[in-house]
PDB file of C-alpha atoms and ligand atoms in Angstrom:
ATOM      1  CA  UNK Q   1      30.449  75.262  85.519  1.00 91.00           C
ATOM      2  CA  UNK Q   2      33.398  76.729  86.812  1.00 97.00           C
ATOM      3  CA  UNK Q   3      36.972  75.437  86.650  1.00 98.00           C
ATOM      4  CA  UNK Q   4      38.851  77.584  89.400  1.00 98.00           C
ATOM      5  CA  UNK Q   5      42.720  77.511  89.533  1.00 99.00           C
ATOM      6  CA  UNK Q   6      44.409  79.552  92.390  1.00 99.00           C
ATOM      7  CA  UNK Q   7      47.442  81.278  90.755  1.00 99.00           C
ATOM      8  CA  UNK Q   8      50.146  83.278  92.586  1.00 99.00           C
ATOM      9  CA  UNK Q   9      52.074  86.078  90.765  1.00 99.00           C
ATOM     10  CA  UNK Q  10      55.487  85.897  92.708  1.00 99.00           C
ATOM     11  CA  UNK Q  11      57.072  89.333  92.018  1.00 99.00           C
ATOM     12  CA  UNK Q  12      60.781  89.733  92.679  1.00 99.00           C
ATOM     13  CA  UNK Q  13      62.635  92.854  93.909  1.00 99.00           C
ATOM     14  CA  UNK Q  14      66.120  93.444  92.795  1.00 98.00           C
ATOM     15  CA  UNK Q  15      68.842  90.553  92.595  1.00 98.00           C
ATOM     16  CA  UNK Q  16      71.982  92.066  93.182  1.00 98.00           C
ATOM     17  CA  UNK Q  17      75.283  90.876  91.175  1.00 98.00           C
ATOM     18  CA  UNK Q  18      76.736  89.316  94.199  1.00 97.00           C
ATOM     19  CA  UNK Q  19      73.662  87.419  95.299  1.00 98.00           C
ATOM     20  CA  UNK Q  20      74.260  83.576  95.343  1.00 98.00           C
ATOM     21  CA  UNK Q  21      71.860  81.119  93.706  1.00 98.00           C
ATOM     22  CA  UNK Q  22      71.243  79.778  96.960  1.00 98.00           C
ATOM     23  CA  UNK Q  23      70.407  83.144  98.566  1.00 98.00           C
ATOM     24  CA  UNK Q  24      67.936  83.755  95.625  1.00 99.00           C
ATOM     25  CA  UNK Q  25      66.410  80.327  96.026  1.00 99.00           C
ATOM     26  CA  UNK Q  26      65.659  81.262  99.664  1.00 98.00           C
ATOM     27  CA  UNK Q  27      63.703  84.196  98.560  1.00 99.00           C
ATOM     28  CA  UNK Q  28      61.734  82.012  96.274  1.00 99.00           C
ATOM     29  CA  UNK Q  29      60.980  79.394  98.777  1.00 99.00           C
ATOM     30  CA  UNK Q  30      59.648  82.305 101.223  1.00 99.00           C
ATOM     31  CA  UNK Q  31      57.313  83.220  98.236  1.00 99.00           C
ATOM     32  CA  UNK Q  32      56.463  79.703  97.256  1.00 99.00           C
ATOM     33  CA  UNK Q  33      55.309  78.791 101.012  1.00 99.00           C
ATOM     34  CA  UNK Q  34      53.457  82.173 101.450  1.00 98.00           C
ATOM     35  CA  UNK Q  35      51.710  81.390  98.101  1.00 99.00           C
ATOM     36  CA  UNK Q  36      50.905  77.684  99.004  1.00 99.00           C
ATOM     37  CA  UNK Q  37      49.606  78.998 102.395  1.00 98.00           C
ATOM     38  CA  UNK Q  38      47.296  81.226 100.644  1.00 98.00           C
ATOM     39  CA  UNK Q  39      45.927  78.425  98.281  1.00 98.00           C
ATOM     40  CA  UNK Q  40      47.976  78.869  95.215  1.00 99.00           C
ATOM     41  CA  UNK Q  41      48.431  75.833  93.050  1.00 99.00           C
ATOM     42  CA  UNK Q  42      50.600  77.551  90.528  1.00 99.00           C
ATOM     43  CA  UNK Q  43      53.103  80.000  91.289  1.00 99.00           C
ATOM     44  CA  UNK Q  44      54.725  81.989  88.600  1.00 99.00           C
ATOM     45  CA  UNK Q  45      58.109  83.411  88.936  1.00 99.00           C
ATOM     46  CA  UNK Q  46      59.718  86.152  86.974  1.00 99.00           C
ATOM     47  CA  UNK Q  47      61.952  85.790  83.655  1.00 99.00           C
ATOM     48  CA  UNK Q  48      65.811  85.196  84.511  1.00 99.00           C
ATOM     49  CA  UNK Q  49      64.697  84.786  88.302  1.00 99.00           C
ATOM     50  CA  UNK Q  50      68.048  83.432  89.632  1.00 99.00           C
ATOM     51  CA  UNK Q  51      70.111  86.153  88.736  1.00 98.00           C
ATOM     52  CA  UNK Q  52      70.600  89.934  88.317  1.00 98.00           C
ATOM     53  CA  UNK Q  53      69.426  91.042  84.955  1.00 98.00           C
ATOM     54  CA  UNK Q  54      73.098  90.679  83.623  1.00 98.00           C
ATOM     55  CA  UNK Q  55      72.257  91.735  80.052  1.00 98.00           C
ATOM     56  CA  UNK Q  56      72.681  95.225  81.386  1.00 98.00           C
ATOM     57  CA  UNK Q  57      76.512  94.533  81.340  1.00 98.00           C
ATOM     58  CA  UNK Q  58      79.061  93.816  78.845  1.00 98.00           C
ATOM     59  CA  UNK Q  59      80.396  90.471  79.797  1.00 98.00           C
ATOM     60  CA  UNK Q  60      82.270  87.572  78.129  1.00 98.00           C
ATOM     61  CA  UNK Q  61      83.817  84.240  79.061  1.00 98.00           C
ATOM     62  CA  UNK Q  62      83.246  82.850  82.676  1.00 98.00           C
ATOM     63  CA  UNK Q  63      82.135  86.265  83.546  1.00 98.00           C
ATOM     64  CA  UNK Q  64      79.029  85.574  81.372  1.00 98.00           C
ATOM     65  CA  UNK Q  65      78.624  82.012  81.752  1.00 98.00           C
ATOM     66  CA  UNK Q  66      78.404  82.235  85.485  1.00 98.00           C
ATOM     67  CA  UNK Q  67      74.798  83.700  85.146  1.00 98.00           C
ATOM     68  CA  UNK Q  68      73.664  80.449  83.165  1.00 98.00           C
ATOM     69  CA  UNK Q  69      72.358  77.304  84.483  1.00 98.00           C
ATOM     70  CA  UNK Q  70      73.867  74.048  83.259  1.00 98.00           C
ATOM     71  CA  UNK Q  71      71.242  71.849  84.920  1.00 98.00           C
ATOM     72  CA  UNK Q  72      67.664  72.531  85.917  1.00 98.00           C
ATOM     73  CA  UNK Q  73      67.228  71.580  88.781  1.00 98.00           C
ATOM     74  CA  UNK Q  74      70.803  72.005  89.930  1.00 98.00           C
ATOM     75  CA  UNK Q  75      72.054  71.428  93.461  1.00 98.00           C
ATOM     76  CA  UNK Q  76      70.866  74.954  94.133  1.00 98.00           C
ATOM     77  CA  UNK Q  77      67.526  74.972  92.588  1.00 98.00           C
ATOM     78  CA  UNK Q  78      66.638  71.456  93.743  1.00 98.00           C
ATOM     79  CA  UNK Q  79      65.307  72.865  97.032  1.00 98.00           C
ATOM     80  CA  UNK Q  80      62.560  74.705  95.294  1.00 98.00           C
ATOM     81  CA  UNK Q  81      61.507  71.607  93.204  1.00 98.00           C
ATOM     82  CA  UNK Q  82      61.460  69.608  96.482  1.00 98.00           C
ATOM     83  CA  UNK Q  83      59.514  72.115  98.447  1.00 98.00           C
ATOM     84  CA  UNK Q  84      56.941  72.700  95.501  1.00 98.00           C
ATOM     85  CA  UNK Q  85      56.455  68.788  95.256  1.00 98.00           C
ATOM     86  CA  UNK Q  86      56.080  68.688  99.017  1.00 98.00           C
ATOM     87  CA  UNK Q  87      53.534  71.465  98.957  1.00 98.00           C
ATOM     88  CA  UNK Q  88      51.766  69.975  95.888  1.00 98.00           C
ATOM     89  CA  UNK Q  89      52.282  73.287  94.326  1.00 98.00           C
ATOM     90  CA  UNK Q  90      53.445  73.955  90.608  1.00 99.00           C
ATOM     91  CA  UNK Q  91      55.487  76.690  89.329  1.00 99.00           C
ATOM     92  CA  UNK Q  92      56.784  78.695  86.361  1.00 99.00           C
ATOM     93  CA  UNK Q  93      60.602  79.639  86.447  1.00 99.00           C
ATOM     94  CA  UNK Q  94      62.444  81.789  83.987  1.00 99.00           C
ATOM     95  CA  UNK Q  95      66.422  81.209  83.998  1.00 99.00           C
ATOM     96  CA  UNK Q  96      69.445  81.567  81.634  1.00 99.00           C
ATOM     97  CA  UNK Q  97      70.124  78.180  80.129  1.00 99.00           C
ATOM     98  CA  UNK Q  98      73.350  76.811  78.925  1.00 98.00           C
ATOM     99  CA  UNK Q  99      72.673  73.559  77.099  1.00 98.00           C
ATOM    100  CA  UNK Q 100      75.044  70.659  76.899  1.00 98.00           C
ATOM    101  CA  UNK Q 101      76.028  71.525  73.416  1.00 98.00           C
ATOM    102  CA  UNK Q 102      76.732  75.097  74.258  1.00 98.00           C
ATOM    103  CA  UNK Q 103      73.553  76.840  73.168  1.00 98.00           C
ATOM    104  CA  UNK Q 104      72.437  79.710  75.433  1.00 98.00           C
ATOM    105  CA  UNK Q 105      68.718  80.624  75.896  1.00 99.00           C
ATOM    106  CA  UNK Q 106      66.527  82.905  77.795  1.00 99.00           C
ATOM    107  CA  UNK Q 107      64.321  80.172  79.069  1.00 99.00           C
ATOM    108  CA  UNK Q 108      61.224  79.362  81.328  1.00 99.00           C
ATOM    109  CA  UNK Q 109      59.912  76.070  82.461  1.00 99.00           C
ATOM    110  CA  UNK Q 110      56.529  74.933  83.720  1.00 99.00           C
ATOM    111  CA  UNK Q 111      56.651  72.374  86.699  1.00 98.00           C
ATOM    112  CA  UNK Q 112      53.437  70.607  87.592  1.00 98.00           C
ATOM    113  CA  UNK Q 113      52.201  69.940  91.157  1.00 98.00           C
ATOM    114  CA  UNK Q 114      53.912  66.604  91.104  1.00 97.00           C
ATOM    115  CA  UNK Q 115      57.256  67.776  90.352  1.00 97.00           C
ATOM    116  CA  UNK Q 116      57.280  67.017  86.693  1.00 98.00           C
ATOM    117  CA  UNK Q 117      58.734  69.523  84.224  1.00 98.00           C
ATOM    118  CA  UNK Q 118      55.903  69.728  81.654  1.00 98.00           C
ATOM    119  CA  UNK Q 119      57.228  72.527  79.547  1.00 98.00           C
ATOM    120  CA  UNK Q 120      60.133  74.327  78.485  1.00 98.00           C
ATOM    121  CA  UNK Q 121      60.075  77.451  76.444  1.00 99.00           C
ATOM    122  CA  UNK Q 122      63.065  79.612  74.848  1.00 99.00           C
ATOM    123  CA  UNK Q 123      62.491  83.411  74.168  1.00 99.00           C
ATOM    124  CA  UNK Q 124      61.565  83.933  70.634  1.00 98.00           C
ATOM    125  CA  UNK Q 125      61.645  87.766  70.607  1.00 98.00           C
ATOM    126  CA  UNK Q 126      64.961  89.151  71.760  1.00 98.00           C
ATOM    127  CA  UNK Q 127      65.168  92.719  72.359  1.00 98.00           C
ATOM    128  CA  UNK Q 128      67.999  95.127  72.618  1.00 98.00           C
ATOM    129  CA  UNK Q 129      71.286  95.343  70.646  1.00 98.00           C
ATOM    130  CA  UNK Q 130      73.846  92.791  69.488  1.00 98.00           C
ATOM    131  CA  UNK Q 131      77.087  94.668  70.614  1.00 98.00           C
ATOM    132  CA  UNK Q 132      77.754  96.997  73.314  1.00 98.00           C
ATOM    133  CA  UNK Q 133      76.833 100.623  72.735  1.00 98.00           C
ATOM    134  CA  UNK Q 134      78.711 103.241  74.720  1.00 98.00           C
ATOM    135  CA  UNK Q 135      76.257 105.801  74.564  1.00 98.00           C
ATOM    136  CA  UNK Q 136      73.607 103.914  76.440  1.00 98.00           C
ATOM    137  CA  UNK Q 137      73.498 104.501  80.373  1.00 98.00           C
ATOM    138  CA  UNK Q 138      73.123 100.562  80.651  1.00 98.00           C
ATOM    139  CA  UNK Q 139      73.379  97.862  77.979  1.00 98.00           C
ATOM    140  CA  UNK Q 140      70.510  95.548  76.885  1.00 98.00           C
ATOM    141  CA  UNK Q 141      72.505  92.557  75.129  1.00 98.00           C
ATOM    142  CA  UNK Q 142      70.032  89.977  75.240  1.00 98.00           C
ATOM    143  CA  UNK Q 143      70.858  89.668  71.402  1.00 98.00           C
ATOM    144  CA  UNK Q 144      74.493  89.029  72.157  1.00 98.00           C
ATOM    145  CA  UNK Q 145      74.072  86.648  74.996  1.00 98.00           C
ATOM    146  CA  UNK Q 146      71.049  84.314  73.947  1.00 98.00           C
ATOM    147  CA  UNK Q 147      70.201  82.698  70.772  1.00 98.00           C
ATOM    148  CA  UNK Q 148      66.633  83.269  69.801  1.00 98.00           C
ATOM    149  CA  UNK Q 149      64.293  80.353  70.829  1.00 98.00           C
ATOM    150  CA  UNK Q 150      64.150  77.508  68.071  1.00 98.00           C
ATOM    151  CA  UNK Q 151      60.624  76.694  68.732  1.00 98.00           C
ATOM    152  CA  UNK Q 152      57.440  78.465  68.572  1.00 98.00           C
ATOM    153  CA  UNK Q 153      54.675  79.129  71.369  1.00 98.00           C
ATOM    154  CA  UNK Q 154      53.115  75.755  72.537  1.00 98.00           C
ATOM    155  CA  UNK Q 155      50.187  75.280  74.680  1.00 98.00           C
ATOM    156  CA  UNK Q 156      50.612  72.492  77.356  1.00 98.00           C
ATOM    157  CA  UNK Q 157      47.705  70.480  78.954  1.00 98.00           C
ATOM    158  CA  UNK Q 158      48.390  71.176  82.918  1.00 98.00           C
ATOM    159  CA  UNK Q 159      46.808  72.412  86.043  1.00 98.00           C
ATOM    160  CA  UNK Q 160      43.435  71.286  84.873  1.00 98.00           C
ATOM    161  CA  UNK Q 161      43.633  73.720  81.639  1.00 98.00           C
ATOM    162  CA  UNK Q 162      45.776  74.651  78.507  1.00 99.00           C
ATOM    163  CA  UNK Q 163      48.965  76.652  79.717  1.00 99.00           C
ATOM    164  CA  UNK Q 164      51.373  78.575  77.510  1.00 99.00           C
ATOM    165  CA  UNK Q 165      54.494  80.457  78.356  1.00 99.00           C
ATOM    166  CA  UNK Q 166      55.944  83.805  76.690  1.00 99.00           C
ATOM    167  CA  UNK Q 167      58.778  85.660  78.136  1.00 99.00           C
ATOM    168  CA  UNK Q 168      59.113  89.521  78.595  1.00 98.00           C
ATOM    169  CA  UNK Q 169      59.404  91.168  75.258  1.00 99.00           C
ATOM    170  CA  UNK Q 170      57.469  88.429  73.594  1.00 99.00           C
ATOM    171  CA  UNK Q 171      54.345  89.936  75.694  1.00 99.00           C
ATOM    172  CA  UNK Q 172      54.681  93.224  73.413  1.00 99.00           C
ATOM    173  CA  UNK Q 173      53.861  91.214  70.114  1.00 98.00           C
ATOM    174  CA  UNK Q 174      50.405  90.222  69.317  1.00 98.00           C
ATOM    175  CA  UNK Q 175      51.564  87.205  67.473  1.00 98.00           C
ATOM    176  CA  UNK Q 176      52.821  85.603  70.662  1.00 98.00           C
ATOM    177  CA  UNK Q 177      49.483  85.525  72.297  1.00 99.00           C
ATOM    178  CA  UNK Q 178      47.487  84.665  69.023  1.00 98.00           C
ATOM    179  CA  UNK Q 179      49.795  81.434  68.333  1.00 98.00           C
ATOM    180  CA  UNK Q 180      48.893  80.392  71.785  1.00 98.00           C
ATOM    181  CA  UNK Q 181      45.197  81.482  71.412  1.00 98.00           C
ATOM    182  CA  UNK Q 182      44.924  79.257  68.104  1.00 98.00           C
ATOM    183  CA  UNK Q 183      45.966  76.579  70.354  1.00 98.00           C
ATOM    184  CA  UNK Q 184      43.079  77.459  72.652  1.00 98.00           C
ATOM    185  CA  UNK Q 185      45.325  78.696  75.547  1.00 99.00           C
ATOM    186  CA  UNK Q 186      43.622  79.460  79.009  1.00 99.00           C
ATOM    187  CA  UNK Q 187      46.746  80.717  81.016  1.00 99.00           C
ATOM    188  CA  UNK Q 188      49.798  82.551  79.531  1.00 99.00           C
ATOM    189  CA  UNK Q 189      52.715  82.929  82.069  1.00 99.00           C
ATOM    190  CA  UNK Q 190      54.794  85.821  81.256  1.00 99.00           C
ATOM    191  CA  UNK Q 191      57.933  86.545  83.601  1.00 99.00           C
ATOM    192  CA  UNK Q 192      59.825  90.087  82.755  1.00 99.00           C
ATOM    193  CA  UNK Q 193      62.551  92.430  83.444  1.00 99.00           C
ATOM    194  CA  UNK Q 194      61.578  95.576  82.001  1.00 98.00           C
ATOM    195  CA  UNK Q 195      63.751  98.797  82.592  1.00 98.00           C
ATOM    196  CA  UNK Q 196      61.833 101.739  82.799  1.00 98.00           C
ATOM    197  CA  UNK Q 197      64.293 103.925  80.655  1.00 98.00           C
ATOM    198  CA  UNK Q 198      64.257 102.827  77.195  1.00 98.00           C
ATOM    199  CA  UNK Q 199      67.349 104.410  75.832  1.00 98.00           C
ATOM    200  CA  UNK Q 200      66.397 104.445  72.006  1.00 98.00           C
ATOM    201  CA  UNK Q 201      63.397 106.748  72.662  1.00 98.00           C
ATOM    202  CA  UNK Q 202      63.474 108.018  76.366  1.00 98.00           C
ATOM    203  CA  UNK Q 203      59.825 109.767  75.340  1.00 98.00           C
ATOM    204  CA  UNK Q 204      58.438 105.997  75.977  1.00 98.00           C
ATOM    205  CA  UNK Q 205      59.864 105.857  79.637  1.00 98.00           C
ATOM    206  CA  UNK Q 206      56.729 107.683  81.269  1.00 98.00           C
ATOM    207  CA  UNK Q 207      54.481 105.028  79.417  1.00 98.00           C
ATOM    208  CA  UNK Q 208      56.110 101.984  80.719  1.00 98.00           C
ATOM    209  CA  UNK Q 209      53.480 100.867  83.142  1.00 98.00           C
ATOM    210  CA  UNK Q 210      50.739 101.895  80.577  1.00 99.00           C
ATOM    211  CA  UNK Q 211      52.427  99.726  77.845  1.00 99.00           C
ATOM    212  CA  UNK Q 212      52.970  96.635  80.063  1.00 99.00           C
ATOM    213  CA  UNK Q 213      49.080  96.569  81.090  1.00 99.00           C
ATOM    214  CA  UNK Q 214      48.159  97.694  77.418  1.00 99.00           C
ATOM    215  CA  UNK Q 215      49.880  94.756  75.765  1.00 99.00           C
ATOM    216  CA  UNK Q 216      48.984  91.954  78.466  1.00 99.00           C
ATOM    217  CA  UNK Q 217      45.316  93.192  78.680  1.00 99.00           C
ATOM    218  CA  UNK Q 218      45.016  93.155  74.945  1.00 99.00           C
ATOM    219  CA  UNK Q 219      46.451  89.808  74.504  1.00 99.00           C
ATOM    220  CA  UNK Q 220      44.284  88.476  77.250  1.00 99.00           C
ATOM    221  CA  UNK Q 221      41.011  89.539  75.903  1.00 99.00           C
ATOM    222  CA  UNK Q 222      41.655  89.111  72.109  1.00 99.00           C
ATOM    223  CA  UNK Q 223      42.649  85.417  72.818  1.00 99.00           C
ATOM    224  CA  UNK Q 224      40.202  84.780  75.521  1.00 99.00           C
ATOM    225  CA  UNK Q 225      43.016  83.695  77.958  1.00 99.00           C
ATOM    226  CA  UNK Q 226      44.176  84.715  81.640  1.00 99.00           C
ATOM    227  CA  UNK Q 227      47.639  86.303  81.467  1.00 99.00           C
ATOM    228  CA  UNK Q 228      49.953  86.164  84.629  1.00 99.00           C
ATOM    229  CA  UNK Q 229      52.565  89.044  84.148  1.00 99.00           C
ATOM    230  CA  UNK Q 230      55.283  88.677  86.793  1.00 99.00           C
ATOM    231  CA  UNK Q 231      58.251  91.222  87.193  1.00 99.00           C
ATOM    232  CA  UNK Q 232      61.735  91.337  88.745  1.00 98.00           C
ATOM    233  CA  UNK Q 233      61.742  94.937  89.383  1.00 98.00           C
ATOM    234  CA  UNK Q 234      62.756  97.850  91.745  1.00 98.00           C
ATOM    235  CA  UNK Q 235      66.277  99.527  91.500  1.00 98.00           C
ATOM    236  CA  UNK Q 236      68.494  96.665  90.510  1.00 98.00           C
ATOM    237  CA  UNK Q 237      72.217  97.479  90.249  1.00 98.00           C
ATOM    238  CA  UNK Q 238      71.348 101.173  89.778  1.00 98.00           C
ATOM    239  CA  UNK Q 239      68.607 100.415  86.931  1.00 98.00           C
ATOM    240  CA  UNK Q 240      64.969 100.877  87.808  1.00 98.00           C
ATOM    241  CA  UNK Q 241      63.062  98.030  86.484  1.00 98.00           C
ATOM    242  CA  UNK Q 242      59.066  98.087  86.161  1.00 99.00           C
ATOM    243  CA  UNK Q 243      57.111  96.037  88.850  1.00 99.00           C
ATOM    244  CA  UNK Q 244      53.672  96.208  88.363  1.00 98.00           C
ATOM    245  CA  UNK Q 245      52.736  92.358  88.284  1.00 99.00           C
ATOM    246  CA  UNK Q 246      49.331  91.559  87.403  1.00 98.00           C
ATOM    247  CA  UNK Q 247      46.928  88.873  86.842  1.00 99.00           C
ATOM    248  CA  UNK Q 248      44.493  89.598  84.058  1.00 99.00           C
ATOM    249  CA  UNK Q 249      41.406  87.764  83.165  1.00 99.00           C
ATOM    250  CA  UNK Q 250      40.061  86.978  79.622  1.00 99.00           C
ATOM    251  CA  UNK Q 251      37.755  89.932  79.906  1.00 98.00           C
ATOM    252  CA  UNK Q 252      40.999  91.878  80.011  1.00 99.00           C
ATOM    253  CA  UNK Q 253      40.285  93.210  83.516  1.00 99.00           C
ATOM    254  CA  UNK Q 254      43.199  92.985  86.205  1.00 99.00           C
ATOM    255  CA  UNK Q 255      42.023  91.015  88.800  1.00 99.00           C
ATOM    256  CA  UNK Q 256      45.137  91.132  90.988  1.00 98.00           C
ATOM    257  CA  UNK Q 257      48.145  93.632  91.091  1.00 98.00           C
ATOM    258  CA  UNK Q 258      51.294  93.975  93.068  1.00 99.00           C
ATOM    259  CA  UNK Q 259      51.586  97.059  94.995  1.00 98.00           C
ATOM    260  CA  UNK Q 260      55.392  97.214  95.919  1.00 98.00           C
ATOM    261  CA  UNK Q 261      58.570  96.896  94.029  1.00 98.00           C
ATOM    262  CA  UNK Q 262      59.897  94.087  96.333  1.00 98.00           C
ATOM    263  CA  UNK Q 263      59.539  90.382  96.639  1.00 99.00           C
ATOM    264  CA  UNK Q 264      55.454  90.075  96.846  1.00 99.00           C
ATOM    265  CA  UNK Q 265      53.005  87.368  96.235  1.00 99.00           C
ATOM    266  CA  UNK Q 266      49.644  88.190  94.689  1.00 98.00           C
ATOM    267  CA  UNK Q 267      47.023  85.504  94.558  1.00 98.00           C
ATOM    268  CA  UNK Q 268      43.984  85.203  92.560  1.00 99.00           C
ATOM    269  CA  UNK Q 269      41.374  82.381  91.863  1.00 99.00           C
ATOM    270  CA  UNK Q 270      41.091  82.200  88.189  1.00 99.00           C
ATOM    271  CA  UNK Q 271      38.097  80.414  86.827  1.00 99.00           C
ATOM    272  CA  UNK Q 272      39.560  78.782  83.598  1.00 99.00           C
ATOM    273  CA  UNK Q 273      35.897  78.327  82.348  1.00 98.00           C
ATOM    274  CA  UNK Q 274      35.632  82.102  82.019  1.00 98.00           C
ATOM    275  CA  UNK Q 275      37.768  81.762  79.074  1.00 98.00           C
ATOM    276  CA  UNK Q 276      35.166  79.859  77.364  1.00 98.00           C
ATOM    277  CA  UNK Q 277      32.550  82.551  77.754  1.00 98.00           C
ATOM    278  CA  UNK Q 278      34.557  84.576  75.363  1.00 98.00           C
ATOM    279  CA  UNK Q 279      35.931  81.669  73.217  1.00 98.00           C
ATOM    280  CA  UNK Q 280      32.208  80.665  72.503  1.00 98.00           C
ATOM    281  CA  UNK Q 281      31.160  84.117  71.833  1.00 98.00           C
ATOM    282  CA  UNK Q 282      33.067  87.171  70.738  1.00 98.00           C
ATOM    283  CA  UNK Q 283      36.226  85.247  69.999  1.00 98.00           C
ATOM    284  CA  UNK Q 284      34.816  82.071  68.397  1.00 98.00           C
ATOM    285  CA  UNK Q 285      37.867  81.789  66.164  1.00 98.00           C
ATOM    286  CA  UNK Q 286      36.435  79.103  63.842  1.00 98.00           C
ATOM    287  CA  UNK Q 287      33.369  81.173  63.217  1.00 98.00           C
ATOM    288  CA  UNK Q 288      34.456  84.675  62.953  1.00 98.00           C
ATOM    289  CA  UNK Q 289      38.138  84.730  61.818  1.00 98.00           C
ATOM    290  CA  UNK Q 290      39.027  85.248  58.098  1.00 97.00           C
ATOM    291  CA  UNK Q 291      42.688  83.909  57.976  1.00 96.00           C
ATOM    292  CA  UNK Q 292      42.563  83.830  54.060  1.00 94.00           C
ATOM    293  CA  UNK Q 293      42.018  87.600  54.290  1.00 94.00           C
ATOM    294  CA  UNK Q 294      45.054  88.195  56.410  1.00 93.00           C
ATOM    295  CA  UNK Q 295      47.582  87.520  53.814  1.00 85.00           C
ATOM    296  CA  UNK Q 296      45.707  88.782  50.807  1.00 70.00           C
ATOM    297  CA  UNK Q 297      47.065  92.331  51.364  1.00 66.00           C
ATOM    298  CA  UNK Q 298      50.532  91.773  50.125  1.00 56.00           C
ATOM    299  CA  UNK Q 299      49.460  90.459  46.705  1.00 53.00           C
ATOM    300  CA  UNK Q 300      46.536  93.261  46.052  1.00 59.00           C
ATOM    301  CA  UNK Q 301      47.626  95.466  43.056  1.00 67.00           C
ATOM    302  CA  UNK Q 302      48.312  98.947  44.267  1.00 66.00           C
ATOM    303  CA  UNK Q 303      48.585  97.750  47.839  1.00 65.00           C
ATOM    304  CA  UNK Q 304      50.352 100.282  50.073  1.00 70.00           C
ATOM    305  CA  UNK Q 305      54.044  99.352  50.745  1.00 70.00           C
ATOM    306  CA  UNK Q 306      55.750  99.858  53.849  1.00 69.00           C
ATOM    307  CA  UNK Q 307      57.291 103.495  53.377  1.00 73.00           C
ATOM    308  CA  UNK Q 308      54.531 104.610  50.973  1.00 74.00           C
ATOM    309  CA  UNK Q 309      52.979 106.418  53.719  1.00 67.00           C
ATOM    310  CA  UNK Q 310      55.346 109.328  53.520  1.00 70.00           C
ATOM    311  CA  UNK Q 311      55.337 109.564  49.882  1.00 56.00           C
TER     312      UNK Q 311
HETATM  313  N1  ING T 401      62.811  93.814  78.480  1.00 55.89           N
HETATM  314  C1  ING T 401      62.242  94.761  77.907  1.00 55.89           C
HETATM  315  C2  ING T 401      60.720  94.222  77.442  1.00 55.89           C
HETATM  316  O1  ING T 401      60.330  93.981  76.302  1.00 55.89           O
HETATM  317  C3  ING T 401      61.933  96.524  76.287  1.00 55.89           C
HETATM  318  C4  ING T 401      62.969  95.449  76.935  1.00 55.89           C
HETATM  319  C5  ING T 401      61.672  97.669  77.219  1.00 55.89           C
HETATM  320  C6  ING T 401      61.622  96.694  75.154  1.00 55.89           C
HETATM  321  C7  ING T 401      60.936  98.752  77.104  1.00 55.89           C
HETATM  322  C8  ING T 401      60.907  97.772  74.703  1.00 55.89           C
HETATM  323  C9  ING T 401      60.647  98.809  75.696  1.00 55.89           C
HETATM  324  O2  ING T 401      59.914  94.487  78.463  1.00 55.89           O
HETATM  325  C10 ING T 401      62.969  92.234  78.182  1.00 55.89           C
HETATM  326  N2  ING T 401      63.670  91.654  78.893  1.00 55.89           N
HETATM  327  O3  ING T 401      62.707  91.955  77.122  1.00 55.89           O
END
């Protein structure tokens, strides 16, 4: 048996600060049509796809809120919803959300081929720092501008399978994939904006692409799921962001990868039944996992506590 789902990674190049929502949506529409022409049924756009990655700047008041969406779809984004529905293509879109009661989240939605929003996820793992730090060449103020998502990772039945969402830094935490994996996830959509320079430890810069693949391939294999990692990358307002978008199978193999740092659509036909080959063998969670053993270490007498290692 096979359950093919044609998925497009719709990678974005830089979005400059002055770019309007309408201008960005025009770019998304071009990629949506290209993906549809190439048979894609699900198009995955990046994290915070509608604007420049504004947590790199110290902002407040209206200068900050201008980067947030109050409505989804809004007048500016409705053309994307309309065209996707006309084409019979679904999509994942990341954006900065301002709720009616004033909460701010780093959010992503999943829209089915009939235009329905079938999932909304708010980023759980917020990286960076809480207040501006002058020593940094650029800021990473997600922890100041967004609240952590109040709900955990959930799987949604959609596109003929089980689909989950994680956002950017979430992809570095194995728990994100495992919470979805325990729900049987078959496709994880992950948008990201990843500065290559990591100010707290610049020695990690050279490994940005290696770590990007490492965490997504591990998450895919260890949870027997497809992972679609999609960048907004390139040199955006003077900061170089990692591109390297990729579609990874439950084997951990990269089946499609971007080749540029610009707007680029990469399509792969993903057989969702390939997940079952792994879920029914190596990663038969019910048969092989030992959850009761995973918490015992904290109660074992003489257990090594964090920090003991260097005593
Ligand atoms: N960006 C980065 C990410 O997790 C980061 C932040 C970069 C953390 C490099 C650690 C190392 O890919 C976002 N937006 O989470």
